[in-house]
PDB file of C-alpha atoms in Angstrom:
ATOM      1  CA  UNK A  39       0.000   0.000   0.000  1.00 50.00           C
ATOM      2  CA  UNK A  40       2.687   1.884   1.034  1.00 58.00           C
ATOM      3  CA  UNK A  41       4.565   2.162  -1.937  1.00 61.00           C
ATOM      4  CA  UNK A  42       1.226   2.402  -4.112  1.00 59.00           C
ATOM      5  CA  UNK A  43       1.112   5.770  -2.502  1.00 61.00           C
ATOM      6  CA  UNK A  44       4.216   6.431  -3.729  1.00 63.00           C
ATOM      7  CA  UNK A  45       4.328   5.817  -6.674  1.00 67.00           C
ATOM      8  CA  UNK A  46       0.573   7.641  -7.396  1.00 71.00           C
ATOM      9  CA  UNK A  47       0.697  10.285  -4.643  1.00 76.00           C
ATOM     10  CA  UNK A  48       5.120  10.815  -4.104  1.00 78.00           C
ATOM     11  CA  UNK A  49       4.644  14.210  -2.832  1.00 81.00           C
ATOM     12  CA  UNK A  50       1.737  13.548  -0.866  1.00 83.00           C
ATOM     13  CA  UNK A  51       3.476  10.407   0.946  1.00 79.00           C
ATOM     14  CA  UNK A  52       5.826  12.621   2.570  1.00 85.00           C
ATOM     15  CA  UNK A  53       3.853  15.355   3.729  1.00 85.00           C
ATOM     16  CA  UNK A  54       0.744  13.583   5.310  1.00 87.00           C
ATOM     17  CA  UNK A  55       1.015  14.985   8.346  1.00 90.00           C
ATOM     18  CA  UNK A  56       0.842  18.311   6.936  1.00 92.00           C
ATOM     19  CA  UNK A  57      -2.116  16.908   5.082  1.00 92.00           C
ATOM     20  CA  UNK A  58      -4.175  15.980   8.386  1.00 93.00           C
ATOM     21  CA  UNK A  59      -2.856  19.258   9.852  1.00 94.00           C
ATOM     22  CA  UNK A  60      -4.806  21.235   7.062  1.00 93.00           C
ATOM     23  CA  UNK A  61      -7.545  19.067   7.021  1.00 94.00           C
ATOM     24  CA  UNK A  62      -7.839  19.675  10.753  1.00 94.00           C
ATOM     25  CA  UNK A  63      -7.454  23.607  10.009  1.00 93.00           C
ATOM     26  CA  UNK A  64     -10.848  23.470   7.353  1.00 94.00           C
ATOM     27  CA  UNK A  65     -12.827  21.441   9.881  1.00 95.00           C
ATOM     28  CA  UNK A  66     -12.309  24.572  12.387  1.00 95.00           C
ATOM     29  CA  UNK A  67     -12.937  27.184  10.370  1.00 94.00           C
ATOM     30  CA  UNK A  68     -16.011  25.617   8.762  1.00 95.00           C
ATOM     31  CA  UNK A  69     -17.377  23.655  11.350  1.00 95.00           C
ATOM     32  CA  UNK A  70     -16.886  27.078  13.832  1.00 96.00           C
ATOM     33  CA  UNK A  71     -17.533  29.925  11.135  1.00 95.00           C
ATOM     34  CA  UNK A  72     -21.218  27.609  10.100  1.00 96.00           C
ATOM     35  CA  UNK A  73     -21.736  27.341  13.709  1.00 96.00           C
ATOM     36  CA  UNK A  74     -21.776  31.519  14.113  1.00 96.00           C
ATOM     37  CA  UNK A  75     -22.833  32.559  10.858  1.00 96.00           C
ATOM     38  CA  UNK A  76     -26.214  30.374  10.878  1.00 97.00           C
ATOM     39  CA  UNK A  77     -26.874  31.166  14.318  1.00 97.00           C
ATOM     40  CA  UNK A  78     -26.778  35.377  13.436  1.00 97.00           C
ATOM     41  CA  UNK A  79     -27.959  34.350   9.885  1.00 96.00           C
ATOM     42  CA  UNK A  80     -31.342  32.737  11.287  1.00 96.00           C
ATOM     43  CA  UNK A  81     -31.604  35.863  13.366  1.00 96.00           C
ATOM     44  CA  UNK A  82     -31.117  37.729  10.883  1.00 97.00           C
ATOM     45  CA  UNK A  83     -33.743  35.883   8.728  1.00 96.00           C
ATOM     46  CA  UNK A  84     -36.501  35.321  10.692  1.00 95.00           C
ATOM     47  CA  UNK A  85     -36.172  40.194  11.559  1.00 96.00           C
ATOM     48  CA  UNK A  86     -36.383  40.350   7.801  1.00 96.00           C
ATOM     49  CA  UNK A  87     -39.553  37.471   7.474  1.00 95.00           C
ATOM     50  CA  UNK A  88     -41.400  39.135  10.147  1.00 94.00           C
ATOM     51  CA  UNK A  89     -40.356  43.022   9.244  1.00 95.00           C
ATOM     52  CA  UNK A  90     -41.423  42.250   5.298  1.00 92.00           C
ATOM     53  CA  UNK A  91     -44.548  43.703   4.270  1.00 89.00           C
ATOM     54  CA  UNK A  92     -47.538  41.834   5.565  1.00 86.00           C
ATOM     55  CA  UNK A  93     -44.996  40.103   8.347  1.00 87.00           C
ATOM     56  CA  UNK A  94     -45.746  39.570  11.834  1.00 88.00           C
ATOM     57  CA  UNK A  95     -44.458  42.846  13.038  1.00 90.00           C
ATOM     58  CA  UNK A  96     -44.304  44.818   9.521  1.00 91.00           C
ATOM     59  CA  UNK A  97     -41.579  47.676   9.798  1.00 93.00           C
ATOM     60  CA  UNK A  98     -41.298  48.908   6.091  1.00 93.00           C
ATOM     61  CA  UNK A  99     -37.916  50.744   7.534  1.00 95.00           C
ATOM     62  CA  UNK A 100     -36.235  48.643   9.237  1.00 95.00           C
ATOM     63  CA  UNK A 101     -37.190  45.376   6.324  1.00 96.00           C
ATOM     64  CA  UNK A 102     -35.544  47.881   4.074  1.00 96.00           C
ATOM     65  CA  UNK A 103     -32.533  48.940   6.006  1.00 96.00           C
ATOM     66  CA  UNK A 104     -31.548  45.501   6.934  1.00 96.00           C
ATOM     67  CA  UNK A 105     -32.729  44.218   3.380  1.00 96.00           C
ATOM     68  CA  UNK A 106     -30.127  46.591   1.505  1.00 96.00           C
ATOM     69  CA  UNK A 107     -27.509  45.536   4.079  1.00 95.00           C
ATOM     70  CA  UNK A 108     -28.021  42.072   3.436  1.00 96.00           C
ATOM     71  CA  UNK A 109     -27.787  42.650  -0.363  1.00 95.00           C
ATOM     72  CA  UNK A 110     -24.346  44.968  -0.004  1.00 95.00           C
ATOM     73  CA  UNK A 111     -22.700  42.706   2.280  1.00 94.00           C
ATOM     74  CA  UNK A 112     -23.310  39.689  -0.394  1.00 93.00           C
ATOM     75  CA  UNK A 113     -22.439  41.303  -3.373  1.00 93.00           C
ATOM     76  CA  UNK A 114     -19.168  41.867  -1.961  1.00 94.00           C
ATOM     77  CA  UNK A 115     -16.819  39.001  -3.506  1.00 93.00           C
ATOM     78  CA  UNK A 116     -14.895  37.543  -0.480  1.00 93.00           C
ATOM     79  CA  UNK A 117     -11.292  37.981  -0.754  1.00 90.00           C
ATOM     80  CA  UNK A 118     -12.233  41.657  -0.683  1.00 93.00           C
ATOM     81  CA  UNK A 119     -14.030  41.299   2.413  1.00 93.00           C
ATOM     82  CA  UNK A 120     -11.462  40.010   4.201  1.00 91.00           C
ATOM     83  CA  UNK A 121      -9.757  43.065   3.339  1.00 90.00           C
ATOM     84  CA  UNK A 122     -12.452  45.459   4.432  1.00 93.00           C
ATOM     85  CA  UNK A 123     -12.989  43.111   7.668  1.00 92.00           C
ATOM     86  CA  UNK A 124      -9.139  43.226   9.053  1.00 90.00           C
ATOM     87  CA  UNK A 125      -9.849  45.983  11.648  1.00 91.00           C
ATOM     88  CA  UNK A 126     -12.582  44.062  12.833  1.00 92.00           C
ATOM     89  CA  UNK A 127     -11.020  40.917  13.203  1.00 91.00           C
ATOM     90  CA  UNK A 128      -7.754  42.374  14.754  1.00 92.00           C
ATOM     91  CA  UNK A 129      -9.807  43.570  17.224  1.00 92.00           C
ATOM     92  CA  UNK A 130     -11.561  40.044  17.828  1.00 91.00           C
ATOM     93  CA  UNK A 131      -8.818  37.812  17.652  1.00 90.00           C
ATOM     94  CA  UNK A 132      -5.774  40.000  17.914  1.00 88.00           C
ATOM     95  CA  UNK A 133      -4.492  39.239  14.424  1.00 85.00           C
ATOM     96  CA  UNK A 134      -5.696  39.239  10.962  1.00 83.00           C
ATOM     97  CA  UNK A 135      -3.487  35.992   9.853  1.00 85.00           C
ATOM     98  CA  UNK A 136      -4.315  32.302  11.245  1.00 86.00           C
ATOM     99  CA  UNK A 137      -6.940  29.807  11.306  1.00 89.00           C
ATOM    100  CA  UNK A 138      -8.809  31.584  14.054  1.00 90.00           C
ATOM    101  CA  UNK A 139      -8.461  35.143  12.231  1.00 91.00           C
ATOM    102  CA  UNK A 140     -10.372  33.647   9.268  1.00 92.00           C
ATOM    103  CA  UNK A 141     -13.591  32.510  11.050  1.00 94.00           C
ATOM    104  CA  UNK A 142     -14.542  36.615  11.207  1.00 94.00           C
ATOM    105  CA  UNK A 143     -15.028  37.023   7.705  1.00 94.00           C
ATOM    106  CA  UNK A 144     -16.505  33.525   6.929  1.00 95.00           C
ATOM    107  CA  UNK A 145     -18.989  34.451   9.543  1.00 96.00           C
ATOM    108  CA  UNK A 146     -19.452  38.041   7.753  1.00 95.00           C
ATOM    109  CA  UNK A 147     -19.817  36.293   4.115  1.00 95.00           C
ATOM    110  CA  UNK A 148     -22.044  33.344   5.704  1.00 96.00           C
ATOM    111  CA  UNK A 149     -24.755  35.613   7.981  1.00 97.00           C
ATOM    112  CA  UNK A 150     -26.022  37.461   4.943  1.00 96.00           C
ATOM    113  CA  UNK A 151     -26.570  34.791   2.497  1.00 95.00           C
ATOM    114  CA  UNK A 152     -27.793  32.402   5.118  1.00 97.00           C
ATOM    115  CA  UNK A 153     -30.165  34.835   6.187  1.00 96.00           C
ATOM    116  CA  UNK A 154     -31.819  35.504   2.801  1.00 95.00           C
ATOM    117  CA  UNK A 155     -31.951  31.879   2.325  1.00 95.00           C
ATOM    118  CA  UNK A 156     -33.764  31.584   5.615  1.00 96.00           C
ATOM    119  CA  UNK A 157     -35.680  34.265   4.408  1.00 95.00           C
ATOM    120  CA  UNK A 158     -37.139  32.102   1.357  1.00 93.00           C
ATOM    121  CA  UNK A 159     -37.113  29.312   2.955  1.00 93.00           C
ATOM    122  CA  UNK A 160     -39.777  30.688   5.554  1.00 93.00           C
ATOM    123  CA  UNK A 161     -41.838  32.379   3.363  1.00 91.00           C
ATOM    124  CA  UNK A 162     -42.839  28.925   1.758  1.00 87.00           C
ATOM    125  CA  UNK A 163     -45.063  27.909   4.803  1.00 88.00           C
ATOM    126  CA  UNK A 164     -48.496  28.246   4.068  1.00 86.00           C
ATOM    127  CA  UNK A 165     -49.927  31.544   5.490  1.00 85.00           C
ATOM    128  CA  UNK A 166     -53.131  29.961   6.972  1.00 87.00           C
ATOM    129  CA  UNK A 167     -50.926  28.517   9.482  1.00 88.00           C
ATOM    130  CA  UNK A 168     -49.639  31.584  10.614  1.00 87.00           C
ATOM    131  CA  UNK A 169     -53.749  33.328  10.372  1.00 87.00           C
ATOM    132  CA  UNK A 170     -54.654  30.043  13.036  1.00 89.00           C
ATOM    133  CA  UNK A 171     -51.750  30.504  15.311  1.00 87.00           C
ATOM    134  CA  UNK A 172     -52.603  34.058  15.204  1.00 86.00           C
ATOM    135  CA  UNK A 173     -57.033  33.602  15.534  1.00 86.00           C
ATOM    136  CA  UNK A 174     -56.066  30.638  18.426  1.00 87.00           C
ATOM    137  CA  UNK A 175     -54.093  33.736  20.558  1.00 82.00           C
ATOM    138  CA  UNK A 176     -50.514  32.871  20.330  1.00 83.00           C
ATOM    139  CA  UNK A 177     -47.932  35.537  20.503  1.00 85.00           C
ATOM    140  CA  UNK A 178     -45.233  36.585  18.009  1.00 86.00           C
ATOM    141  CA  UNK A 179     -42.677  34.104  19.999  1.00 90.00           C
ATOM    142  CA  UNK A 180     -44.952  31.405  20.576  1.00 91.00           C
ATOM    143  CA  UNK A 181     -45.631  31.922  16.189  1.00 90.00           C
ATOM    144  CA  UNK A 182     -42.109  31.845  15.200  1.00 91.00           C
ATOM    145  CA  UNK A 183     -41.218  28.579  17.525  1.00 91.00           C
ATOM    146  CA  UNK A 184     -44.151  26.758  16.650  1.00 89.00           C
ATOM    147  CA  UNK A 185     -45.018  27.555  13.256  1.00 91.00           C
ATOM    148  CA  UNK A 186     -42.389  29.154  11.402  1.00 92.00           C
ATOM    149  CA  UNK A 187     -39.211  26.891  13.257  1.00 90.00           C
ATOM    150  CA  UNK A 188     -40.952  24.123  13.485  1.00 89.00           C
ATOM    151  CA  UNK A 189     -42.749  24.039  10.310  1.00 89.00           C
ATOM    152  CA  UNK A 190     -39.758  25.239   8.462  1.00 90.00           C
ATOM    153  CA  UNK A 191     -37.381  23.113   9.881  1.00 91.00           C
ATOM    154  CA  UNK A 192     -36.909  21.199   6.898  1.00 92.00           C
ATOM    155  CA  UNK A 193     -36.707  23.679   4.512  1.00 92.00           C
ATOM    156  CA  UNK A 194     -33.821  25.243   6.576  1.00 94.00           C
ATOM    157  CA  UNK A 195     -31.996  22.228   6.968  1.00 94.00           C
ATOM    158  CA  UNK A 196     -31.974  22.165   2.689  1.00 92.00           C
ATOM    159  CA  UNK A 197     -30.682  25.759   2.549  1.00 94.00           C
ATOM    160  CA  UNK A 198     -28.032  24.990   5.425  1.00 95.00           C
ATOM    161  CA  UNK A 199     -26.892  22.273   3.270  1.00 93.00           C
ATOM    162  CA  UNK A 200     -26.692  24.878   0.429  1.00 91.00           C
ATOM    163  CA  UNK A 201     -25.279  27.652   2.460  1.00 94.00           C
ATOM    164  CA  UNK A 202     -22.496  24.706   4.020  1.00 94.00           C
ATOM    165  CA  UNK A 203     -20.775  24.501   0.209  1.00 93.00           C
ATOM    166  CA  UNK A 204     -20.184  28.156   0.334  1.00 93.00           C
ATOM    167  CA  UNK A 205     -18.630  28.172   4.138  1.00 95.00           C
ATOM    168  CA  UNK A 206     -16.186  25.036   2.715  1.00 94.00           C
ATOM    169  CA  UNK A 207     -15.274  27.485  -0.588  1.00 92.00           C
ATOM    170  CA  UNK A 208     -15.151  30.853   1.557  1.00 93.00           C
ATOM    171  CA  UNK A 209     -12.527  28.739   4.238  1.00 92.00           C
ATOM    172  CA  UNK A 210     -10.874  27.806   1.094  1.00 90.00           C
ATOM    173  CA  UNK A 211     -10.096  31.038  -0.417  1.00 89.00           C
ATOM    174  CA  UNK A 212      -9.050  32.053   3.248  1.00 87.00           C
ATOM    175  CA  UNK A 213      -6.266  29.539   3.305  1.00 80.00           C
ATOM    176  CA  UNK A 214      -5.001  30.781   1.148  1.00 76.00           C
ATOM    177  CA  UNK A 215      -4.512  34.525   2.126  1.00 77.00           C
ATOM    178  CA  UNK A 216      -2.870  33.184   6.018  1.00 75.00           C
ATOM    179  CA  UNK A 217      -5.834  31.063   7.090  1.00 79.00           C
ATOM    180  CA  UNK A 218      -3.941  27.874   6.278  1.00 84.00           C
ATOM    181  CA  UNK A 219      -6.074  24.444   5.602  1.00 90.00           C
ATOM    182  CA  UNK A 220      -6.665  22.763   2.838  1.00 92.00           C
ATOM    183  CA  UNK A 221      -7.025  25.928   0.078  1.00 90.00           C
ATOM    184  CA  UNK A 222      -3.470  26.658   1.261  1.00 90.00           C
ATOM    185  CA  UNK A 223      -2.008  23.407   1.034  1.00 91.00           C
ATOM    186  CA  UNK A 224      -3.266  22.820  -2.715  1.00 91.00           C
ATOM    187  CA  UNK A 225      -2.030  26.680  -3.273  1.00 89.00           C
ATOM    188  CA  UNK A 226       0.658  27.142  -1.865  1.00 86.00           C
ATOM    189  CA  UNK A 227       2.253  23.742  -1.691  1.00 84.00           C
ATOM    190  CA  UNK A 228       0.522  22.130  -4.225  1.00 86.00           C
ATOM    191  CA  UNK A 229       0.234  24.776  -7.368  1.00 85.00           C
ATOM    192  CA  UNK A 230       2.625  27.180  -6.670  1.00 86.00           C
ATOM    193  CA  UNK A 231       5.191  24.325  -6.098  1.00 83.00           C
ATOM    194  CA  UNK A 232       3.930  22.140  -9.485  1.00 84.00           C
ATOM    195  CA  UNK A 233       3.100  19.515  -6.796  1.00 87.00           C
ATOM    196  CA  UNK A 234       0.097  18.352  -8.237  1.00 89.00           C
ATOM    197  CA  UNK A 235      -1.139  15.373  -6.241  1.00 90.00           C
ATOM    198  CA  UNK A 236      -1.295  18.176  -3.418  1.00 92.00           C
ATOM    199  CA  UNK A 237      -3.550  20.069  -4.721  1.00 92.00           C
ATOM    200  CA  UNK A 238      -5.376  16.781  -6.177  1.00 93.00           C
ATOM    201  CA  UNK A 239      -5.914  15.417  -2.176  1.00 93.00           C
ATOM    202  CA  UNK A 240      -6.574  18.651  -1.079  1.00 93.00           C
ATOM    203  CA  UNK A 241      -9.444  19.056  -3.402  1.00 94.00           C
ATOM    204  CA  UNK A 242     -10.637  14.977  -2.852  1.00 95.00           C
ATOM    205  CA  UNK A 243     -10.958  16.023   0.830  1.00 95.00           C
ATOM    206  CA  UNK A 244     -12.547  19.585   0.542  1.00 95.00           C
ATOM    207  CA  UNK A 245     -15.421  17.413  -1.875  1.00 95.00           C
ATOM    208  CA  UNK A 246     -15.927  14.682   1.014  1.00 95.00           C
ATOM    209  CA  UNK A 247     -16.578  17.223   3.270  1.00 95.00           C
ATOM    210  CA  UNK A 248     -19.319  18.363   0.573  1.00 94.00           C
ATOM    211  CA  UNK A 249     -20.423  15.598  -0.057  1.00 95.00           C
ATOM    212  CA  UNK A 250     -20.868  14.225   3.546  1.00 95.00           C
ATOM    213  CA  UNK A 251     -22.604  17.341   5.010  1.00 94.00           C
ATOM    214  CA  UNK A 252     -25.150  17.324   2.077  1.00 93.00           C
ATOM    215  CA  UNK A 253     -25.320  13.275   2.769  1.00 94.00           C
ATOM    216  CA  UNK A 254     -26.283  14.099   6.522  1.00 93.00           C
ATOM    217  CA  UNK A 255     -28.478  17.006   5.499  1.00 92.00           C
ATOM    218  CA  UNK A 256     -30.535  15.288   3.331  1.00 91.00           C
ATOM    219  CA  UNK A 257     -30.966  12.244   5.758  1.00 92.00           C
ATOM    220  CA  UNK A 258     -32.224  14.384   8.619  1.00 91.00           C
ATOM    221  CA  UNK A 259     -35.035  16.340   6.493  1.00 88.00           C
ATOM    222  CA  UNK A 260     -36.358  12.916   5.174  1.00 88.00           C
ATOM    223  CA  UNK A 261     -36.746  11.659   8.476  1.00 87.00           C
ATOM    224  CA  UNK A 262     -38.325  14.828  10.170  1.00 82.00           C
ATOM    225  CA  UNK A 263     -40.264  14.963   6.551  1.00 77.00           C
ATOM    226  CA  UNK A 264     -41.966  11.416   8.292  1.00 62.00           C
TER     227      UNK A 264
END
């Protein structure tokens, strides 16, 4: 096996440890920065839901305000960002290079577009729920647990499985600018070193990653779909 590895992967076979190192650096940022970012994002989505016109507590100014926020921040591309967040995240963390530094603008880039996906996602459940919950007495909270959570909960699951690909891309592209991980390993070492089987295992692992979130996603909405 050993020297199948070799002979296919000879660059890779004396680095693995770096390998597991960087895969250990993606896990952190995406696992942590998806952890943050949906958390504010659902926030974020569920003010804009029940803000919107005809919403539970319709607020035409303050839908709009945080509607062309939400539209700025994403049309930002993120390696510009990252540039516009260093302040911010030398003031978090201390520095604006490292693992750690990173997660502040993957949470910036993920809050945003999870939240409009949230958004959408919510707005899918059939009104007449909402007009019962509302005739039977409940309040705004007891609405948005019971009715918009729990009736959406599928729905959101999809779009955090959708919203998941972009944290793994945006933790790539800040590897490579000092976040380390996988986008710097097939970068740096990989492509700028004409190491190609780097950057080929590099990219295998960023796609299980994919693939396994969206293989647990989809498994938990069929079975809270039952």
């Amino acid at each position: 096996m050993n020297d199948l590895l070799e002979t296919w992967l000879p660059n890779v076979s004396m680095i693995w440890p770096e390998v597991w190192d960087a895969t250990y650096e993606t896990m952190y940022m995406v696992i942590v920065g998806a952890v943050i970012g949906y958390a504010i994002g659902l926030v974020l989505g569920l003010l804009l839901l029940l803000t919107r016109r005809g919403g539970l507590t319709q607020n035409v100014i303050v839908y709009n305000i945080l509607d062309k926020i939400v539209n700025i921040v994403r049309s930002i591309p993120f390696i510009i960002l990252m540039a516009l967040l260093v302040g911010v995240t030398r003031v978090i963390v201390g520095t604006s290079i490292g693992t750690e530094a990173m997660i502040v603008p993957i949470v910036g880039a993920t809050v945003p577009f999870y939240a409009r996906q949230v958004e959408n996602a919510l707005m899918e459940i059939d009104p007449g729920l909402v007009e019962a919950a509302k005739a039977s007495g409940l309040g705004t909270l007891d609405i948005i647990w019971r009715v918009y959570l729990r009736e959406g909960r599928v729905p959101i699951i999809r779009v955090s499985a959708l919203s998941f690909i972009n944290v793994v891309a945006f933790s790539a592209m800040a590897g490579v600018v000092g976040g380390g991980g996988l986008g710097n390993l097939a970068i740096i070492r990989g492509y700028n070193r004409f190491q190609s089987d780097v950057t080929l295992v590099a990219t295998l692992i960023i796609l299980v990653i994919v693939f396994v979130s969206q293989l647990i996603c989809n498994l938990l909405a069929k079975r809270l779909q039952h």
